[in-house]
Amino acid sequence: MTSGTTEPKELMLEVKNLTVEYQSDLETVHAVNGISFSLAKGGTIGLVGETGAGKTTTALALMRLLPERTGKIRQGDILLNGTSVLKSSDKELMLLRGETIAMIFQDPMTSLNPVLTIGDQISESILLHNSQGRTPEQIQGRVDEVLNMVGIPPARKREYPHQFSGGMRQRVVIAIAMACEPDLLIADEPTTALDVTIQAQVLMMIRKLRDRLGTSLVMITHDLGIVAQTCDNVAVMYAGQLVEVGSAKDIFNRENSHHPYTNGLFGSIPKLNERVKRLKPIPGLMPDPTALPEGCYFSPRCAESANMCLKARPEVYVKGEHKIKCHKMRNVDGYVKEEAEREEAERG
Ligand SMILES: Nc1ncnc2c1ncn2[C@@H]1O[C@H](COP(=O)(O)OP(=O)(O)O)[C@@H](O)[C@H]1O
Ligand code: SF4
Ligand SMILES: [Mg+2]
């Protein structure tokens, strides 16, 4: 599925039929099952879905950081600025990471080195991509600049990660990610480990940096509130597939047709002005990724499931930029099968 691609816009990211498995001697985990989406330069896409949907696996594949022994990209391609990440050499990847694409992980402690000062960790990242040939003084100047950018007094650069609070540590991680001004930032649940007030500050900072530097952003979260505040496009992920993709307007317009899973997610967030004490979970569990069901992967939990849903994989139906992978869409006015739409476009 494609989003944020009204034609003349240049694409920052294109993911084509990406399929990722984790292979062990005992089993094959089908973590990402043929996803396609794209992101225009300067655009923001929110990748949403429950735990286990395949969001982090997608992010790791984009960075080519899947576990070496078990993580396998079985099909598809990933283009960054038109260059294939999958065909890049190790040397090219080193350059891509940092300068073109950077990632913020969920837990700041796992991405910071406990025995290096935060200043050394930021300067290390700048040195790795020192194409501008900065002198040591200039690098220190840049460290101070990025610390200021994330609201940390530069004097604290001689401190170690354990001397910072959780929210401040995540700011350090953001500073490292932004130090080389990447074109594309992937933020994988960047605020999940933080408490609510700090969450808001960190999100605000990511938005400000994005606006100031024109960075494209993939925001991974299970929180639709964060998507609403941050993203112009949304991709809803379930059992390794994208079940619905569209502009934020398409997705948040309750009048529109939606995938039953998206409707479930919407049911799980409190509406504004409503005093909801508890979130409404979607009944049931995601299918076992080592033994996916034959038809629609959501069918075991779907209240609208019909006979054909148990047998046939649903196709993607499209209306403008709004795409939904569900059999019920064949009867909805204005939506056509993606295949048919593509053939029509090719015929001109
Ligand atoms: N290193 C791994 N080895 C085997 N299975 C994995 C590994 N990492 C993730 N998985 C499995 O892949 C699926 C997708 O996981 P993940 O990408 O982490 O989802 P999300 O980020 O949406 O929670 C899950 O079933 C998860 O258990
Ligand atoms: S294809 Fe069928 S089971 Fe799957 S989401 Fe649509 S209605 Fe539900
Ligand atoms: Mg994850």
XYZ file of N, CA, C and O and ligand atoms in Angstrom, residues 243 259-261 295-306 308-310 312-314 325-329, ligand 2:
116
model
N -3.139 -3.544 7.126
C -4.561 -3.790 6.850
C -5.271 -2.515 6.426
O -6.328 -2.582 5.794
N -11.117 -0.766 8.183
C -10.885 -2.186 8.442
C -11.443 -2.512 9.831
O -11.298 -1.693 10.759
N -12.058 -3.688 9.995
C -12.601 -4.022 11.327
C -11.551 -3.934 12.436
O -11.877 -3.581 13.567
N -10.283 -4.204 12.115
C -9.242 -4.091 13.147
C -9.025 -2.633 13.548
O -8.879 -2.335 14.736
N -7.149 -17.945 5.609
C -7.790 -16.809 4.935
C -7.269 -15.494 5.468
O -6.064 -15.228 5.448
N -8.181 -14.650 5.960
C -7.802 -13.362 6.535
C -7.191 -13.582 7.919
O -7.766 -14.297 8.743
N -6.053 -12.960 8.166
C -5.370 -13.167 9.455
C -6.194 -12.633 10.632
O -5.967 -13.023 11.773
N -7.121 -11.710 10.350
C -7.919 -11.146 11.455
C -9.202 -11.965 11.693
O -9.906 -11.727 12.670
N -9.482 -12.933 10.809
C -10.783 -13.619 10.880
C -11.100 -14.238 12.253
O -12.243 -14.155 12.695
N -10.122 -14.827 12.971
C -10.506 -15.417 14.266
C -11.042 -14.399 15.273
O -11.702 -14.776 16.229
N -10.772 -13.101 15.063
C -11.220 -12.076 16.025
C -12.266 -11.149 15.431
O -12.708 -10.222 16.109
N -12.619 -11.356 14.155
C -13.412 -10.346 13.461
C -14.906 -10.621 13.605
O -15.386 -11.698 13.250
N -15.641 -9.621 14.092
C -17.092 -9.769 14.272
C -17.804 -9.795 12.919
O -18.943 -10.249 12.825
N -17.150 -9.321 11.865
C -17.799 -9.252 10.544
C -17.358 -10.388 9.629
O -17.665 -10.392 8.438
N -16.640 -11.349 10.180
C -16.086 -12.434 9.366
C -17.182 -13.220 8.647
O -18.212 -13.550 9.225
N -16.964 -13.512 7.348
C -17.911 -14.318 6.563
C -17.184 -15.573 6.101
O -15.977 -15.708 6.333
N -16.068 -16.626 3.231
C -14.891 -16.478 2.362
C -13.662 -15.975 3.137
O -12.530 -16.228 2.745
N -13.906 -15.299 4.262
C -12.788 -14.768 5.060
C -11.930 -15.902 5.622
O -10.753 -15.702 5.910
N -12.535 -17.070 5.804
C -11.796 -18.196 6.373
C -10.954 -18.890 5.319
O -10.053 -19.662 5.639
N -10.090 -17.323 1.809
C -9.309 -16.533 0.836
C -8.668 -15.324 1.500
O -9.299 -14.645 2.321
N -7.411 -15.069 1.124
C -6.737 -13.857 1.602
C -7.425 -12.644 0.997
O -7.642 -12.622 -0.225
N -7.757 -11.637 1.802
C -8.413 -10.453 1.216
C -7.471 -9.635 0.332
O -6.263 -9.621 0.558
N -7.498 -3.576 3.386
C -7.329 -4.972 2.964
C -8.396 -5.811 3.656
O -8.180 -6.322 4.758
N -9.563 -5.896 3.038
C -10.676 -6.605 3.682
C -11.714 -6.979 2.621
O -12.054 -6.161 1.772
N -12.233 -8.228 2.702
C -13.235 -8.678 1.724
C -14.483 -7.808 1.710
O -15.112 -7.629 0.673
N -14.858 -7.272 2.880
C -16.137 -6.536 2.923
C -16.093 -5.287 2.038
O -17.133 -4.771 1.626
N -14.892 -4.815 1.696
C -14.762 -3.586 0.922
C -15.207 -3.750 -0.525
O -15.391 -2.784 -1.246
S -11.604 -9.967 5.439
Fe -13.331 -10.768 6.634
S -12.405 -11.484 8.555
Fe -10.925 -10.166 7.549
S -11.248 -8.174 8.436
Fe -12.473 -8.258 6.573
S -14.508 -8.967 7.235
Fe -13.082 -9.391 8.913
